[in-house]
Structures are given as C-alpha cells and as structure tokens.
PDB file of C-alpha atoms in Angstrom:
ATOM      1  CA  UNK A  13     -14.701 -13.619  -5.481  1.00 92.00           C
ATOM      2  CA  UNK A  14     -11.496 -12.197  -5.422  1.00 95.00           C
ATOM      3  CA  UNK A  15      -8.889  -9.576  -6.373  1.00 96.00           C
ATOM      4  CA  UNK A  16      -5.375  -9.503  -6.637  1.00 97.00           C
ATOM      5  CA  UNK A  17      -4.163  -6.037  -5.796  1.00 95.00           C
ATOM      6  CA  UNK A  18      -0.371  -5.057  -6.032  1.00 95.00           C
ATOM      7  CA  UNK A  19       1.841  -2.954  -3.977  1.00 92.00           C
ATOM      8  CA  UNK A  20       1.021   0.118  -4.982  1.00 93.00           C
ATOM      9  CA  UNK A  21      -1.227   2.718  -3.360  1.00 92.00           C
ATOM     10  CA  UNK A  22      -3.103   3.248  -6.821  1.00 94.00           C
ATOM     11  CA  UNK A  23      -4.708  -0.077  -5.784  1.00 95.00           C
ATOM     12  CA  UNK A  24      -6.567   1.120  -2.691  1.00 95.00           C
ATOM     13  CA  UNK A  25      -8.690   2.824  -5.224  1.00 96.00           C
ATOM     14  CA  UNK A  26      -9.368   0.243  -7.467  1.00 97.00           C
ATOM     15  CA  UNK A  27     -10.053  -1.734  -4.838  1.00 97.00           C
ATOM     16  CA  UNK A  28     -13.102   0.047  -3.942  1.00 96.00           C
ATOM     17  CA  UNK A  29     -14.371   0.412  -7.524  1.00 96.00           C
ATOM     18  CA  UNK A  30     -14.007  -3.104  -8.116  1.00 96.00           C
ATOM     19  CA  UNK A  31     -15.716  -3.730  -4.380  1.00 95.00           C
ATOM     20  CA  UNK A  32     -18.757  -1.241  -5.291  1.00 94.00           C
ATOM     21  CA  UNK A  33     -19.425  -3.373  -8.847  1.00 93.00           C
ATOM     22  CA  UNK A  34     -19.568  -6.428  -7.059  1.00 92.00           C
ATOM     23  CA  UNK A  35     -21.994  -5.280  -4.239  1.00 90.00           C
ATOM     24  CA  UNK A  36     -24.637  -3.427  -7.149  1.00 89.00           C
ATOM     25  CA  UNK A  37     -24.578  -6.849  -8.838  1.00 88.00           C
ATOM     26  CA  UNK A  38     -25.343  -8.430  -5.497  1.00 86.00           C
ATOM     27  CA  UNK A  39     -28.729  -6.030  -5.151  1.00 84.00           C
ATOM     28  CA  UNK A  40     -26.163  -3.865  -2.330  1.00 84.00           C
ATOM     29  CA  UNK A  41     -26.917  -0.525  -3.595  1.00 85.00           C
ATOM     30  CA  UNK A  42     -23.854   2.374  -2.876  1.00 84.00           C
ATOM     31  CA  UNK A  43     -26.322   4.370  -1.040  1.00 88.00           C
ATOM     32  CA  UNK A  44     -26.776   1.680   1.729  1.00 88.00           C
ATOM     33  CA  UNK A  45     -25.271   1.864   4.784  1.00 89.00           C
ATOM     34  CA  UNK A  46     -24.133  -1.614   4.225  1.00 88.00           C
ATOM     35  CA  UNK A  47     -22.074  -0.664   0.820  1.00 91.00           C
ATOM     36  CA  UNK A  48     -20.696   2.538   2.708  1.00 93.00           C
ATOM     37  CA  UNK A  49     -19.188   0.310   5.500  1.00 93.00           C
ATOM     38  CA  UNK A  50     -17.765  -1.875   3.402  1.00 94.00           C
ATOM     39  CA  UNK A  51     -16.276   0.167   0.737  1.00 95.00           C
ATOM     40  CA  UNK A  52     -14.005   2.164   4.319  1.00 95.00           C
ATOM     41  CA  UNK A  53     -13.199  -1.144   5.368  1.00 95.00           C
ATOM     42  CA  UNK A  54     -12.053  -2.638   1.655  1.00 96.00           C
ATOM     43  CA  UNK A  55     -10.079   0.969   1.750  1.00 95.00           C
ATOM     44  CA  UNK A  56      -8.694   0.598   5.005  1.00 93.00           C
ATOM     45  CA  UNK A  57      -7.599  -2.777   4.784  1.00 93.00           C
ATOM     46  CA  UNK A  58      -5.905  -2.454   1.150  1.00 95.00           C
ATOM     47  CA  UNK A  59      -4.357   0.103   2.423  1.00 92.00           C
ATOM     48  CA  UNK A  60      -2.516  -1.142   5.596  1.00 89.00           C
ATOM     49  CA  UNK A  61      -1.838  -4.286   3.259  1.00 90.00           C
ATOM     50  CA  UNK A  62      -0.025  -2.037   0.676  1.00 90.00           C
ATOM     51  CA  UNK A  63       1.301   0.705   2.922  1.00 87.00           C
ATOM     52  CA  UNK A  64       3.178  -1.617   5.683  1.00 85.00           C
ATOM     53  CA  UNK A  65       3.866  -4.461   4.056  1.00 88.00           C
ATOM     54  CA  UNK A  66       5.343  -3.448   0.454  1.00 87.00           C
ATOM     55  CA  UNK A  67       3.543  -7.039  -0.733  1.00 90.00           C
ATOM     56  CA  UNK A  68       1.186  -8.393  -3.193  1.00 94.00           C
ATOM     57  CA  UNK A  69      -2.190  -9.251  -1.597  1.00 94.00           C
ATOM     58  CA  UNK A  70      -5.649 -10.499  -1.911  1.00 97.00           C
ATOM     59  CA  UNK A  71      -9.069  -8.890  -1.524  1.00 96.00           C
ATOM     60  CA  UNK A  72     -11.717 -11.567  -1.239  1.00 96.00           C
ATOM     61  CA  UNK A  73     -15.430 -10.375  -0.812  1.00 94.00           C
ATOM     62  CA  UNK A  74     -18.156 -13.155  -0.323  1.00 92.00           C
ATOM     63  CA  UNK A  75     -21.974 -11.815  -0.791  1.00 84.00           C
ATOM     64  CA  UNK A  76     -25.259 -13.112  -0.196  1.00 73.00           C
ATOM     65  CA  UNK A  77     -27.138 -14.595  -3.147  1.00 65.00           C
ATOM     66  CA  UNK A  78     -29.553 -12.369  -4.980  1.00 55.00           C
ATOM     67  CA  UNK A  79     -32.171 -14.491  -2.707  1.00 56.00           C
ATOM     68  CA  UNK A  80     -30.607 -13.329   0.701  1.00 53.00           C
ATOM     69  CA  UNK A  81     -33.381 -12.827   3.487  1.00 55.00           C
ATOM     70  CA  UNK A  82     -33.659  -9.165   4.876  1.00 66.00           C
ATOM     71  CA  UNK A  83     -30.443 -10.039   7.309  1.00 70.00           C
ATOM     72  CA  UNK A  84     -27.326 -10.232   5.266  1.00 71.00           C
ATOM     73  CA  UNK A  85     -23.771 -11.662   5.748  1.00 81.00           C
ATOM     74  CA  UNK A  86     -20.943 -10.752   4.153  1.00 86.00           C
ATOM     75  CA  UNK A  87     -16.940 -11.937   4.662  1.00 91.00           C
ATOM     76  CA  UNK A  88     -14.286  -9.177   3.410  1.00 93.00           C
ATOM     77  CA  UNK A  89     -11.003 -10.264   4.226  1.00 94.00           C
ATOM     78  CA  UNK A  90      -7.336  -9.105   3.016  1.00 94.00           C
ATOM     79  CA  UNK A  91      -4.610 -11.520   3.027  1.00 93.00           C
ATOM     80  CA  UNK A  92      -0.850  -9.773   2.315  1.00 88.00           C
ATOM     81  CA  UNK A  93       2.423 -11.836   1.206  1.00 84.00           C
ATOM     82  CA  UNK A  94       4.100 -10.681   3.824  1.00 83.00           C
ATOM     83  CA  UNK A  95       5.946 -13.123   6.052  1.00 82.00           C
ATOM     84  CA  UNK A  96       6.199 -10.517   9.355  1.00 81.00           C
ATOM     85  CA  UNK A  97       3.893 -10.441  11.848  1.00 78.00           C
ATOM     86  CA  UNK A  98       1.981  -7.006  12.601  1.00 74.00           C
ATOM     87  CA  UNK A  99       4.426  -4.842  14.955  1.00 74.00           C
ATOM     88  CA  UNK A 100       1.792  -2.424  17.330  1.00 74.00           C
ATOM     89  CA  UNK A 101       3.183   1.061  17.363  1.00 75.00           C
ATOM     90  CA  UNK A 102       2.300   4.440  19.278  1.00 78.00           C
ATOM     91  CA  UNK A 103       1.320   7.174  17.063  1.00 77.00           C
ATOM     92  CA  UNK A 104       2.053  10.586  17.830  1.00 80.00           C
ATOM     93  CA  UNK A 105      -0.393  13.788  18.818  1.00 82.00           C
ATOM     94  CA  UNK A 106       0.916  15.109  15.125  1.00 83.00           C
ATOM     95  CA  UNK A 107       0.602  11.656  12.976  1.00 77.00           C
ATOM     96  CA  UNK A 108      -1.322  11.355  10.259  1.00 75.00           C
ATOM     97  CA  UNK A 109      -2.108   7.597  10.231  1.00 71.00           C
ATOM     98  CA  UNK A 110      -1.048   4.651  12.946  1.00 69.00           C
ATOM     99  CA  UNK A 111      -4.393   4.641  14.612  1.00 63.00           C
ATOM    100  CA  UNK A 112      -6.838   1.977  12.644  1.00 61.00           C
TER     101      UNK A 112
END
C-alpha cells in the first residue's frame, strides 16, 4: 500500500495518521512498540523527503497478513522525485535538525 504525499510539511502529519490506520487494520495496535517505531520512522522519513528535497514522494508500507506468526516483517520505504543525490552535512552545536 501506498501514499502519495506532497511537498508540504502538513504531510508529515498525515502521513502518520494514514500509517497508524493501516497498522490497526493489520492487528498492529498504536500502543505496541512496533506501531511506535514505525509511526517516528514514517515521520522522519516524510519529513527529510519534504524538507530537503521540495518534491512529491511516496510512502509505501507493506504489513504482514492478519495470519502473521508471532515474528513480524514489515518494509516502510520513502521514495522522493528528486533527481540529486543526498549531500552529508555537519550540523552545528546550536542546530535544530541535520542529525538523523
């Protein structure tokens, strides 16, 4: 399943919204430390996608079948438009983001 989120930081949030539906109808419930990890990393990633890249992108989340056995796998990827490669960069003692 997947989302399409725009450039626009009021995406990061319905990112996670649309993140914790899909994991309660997958039997993940938003109490789980599985759901909590997830829902930082759909938030960081949307984020760094929107933030440095100014592009359209795509949240895909694959989960288990209602059926899963007690270990579970799930694939959360973001893919951005953006045709520049990720620049590393030093952030300073004062900086607010830079370090994920």
């Amino acid at each position: 399943m997947q989302l399409e989120i725009r450039p626009d930081p009021a995406e990061v949030g319905r990112a996670r919204r649309w993140a914790r539906s899909r994991l309660a109808g997958s039997g993940i419930g938003a109490d789980e430390p599985l759901a909590e990890t997830l829902i930082l990393l759909v938030s960081e990633l949307v984020t760094n996608a929107v933030v440095h890249t100014g592009c359209p992108a795509v949240l895909r989340l694959s989960l288990p079948g209602a059926d899963a056995a007690e270990e579970v796998t799930v694939r959360l990827e973001v893919a951005d438009r953006s045709g520049r490669a990720p620049v590393p960069r030093c952030a300073g003692d004062e900086a607010t983001g830079g370090r994920g």
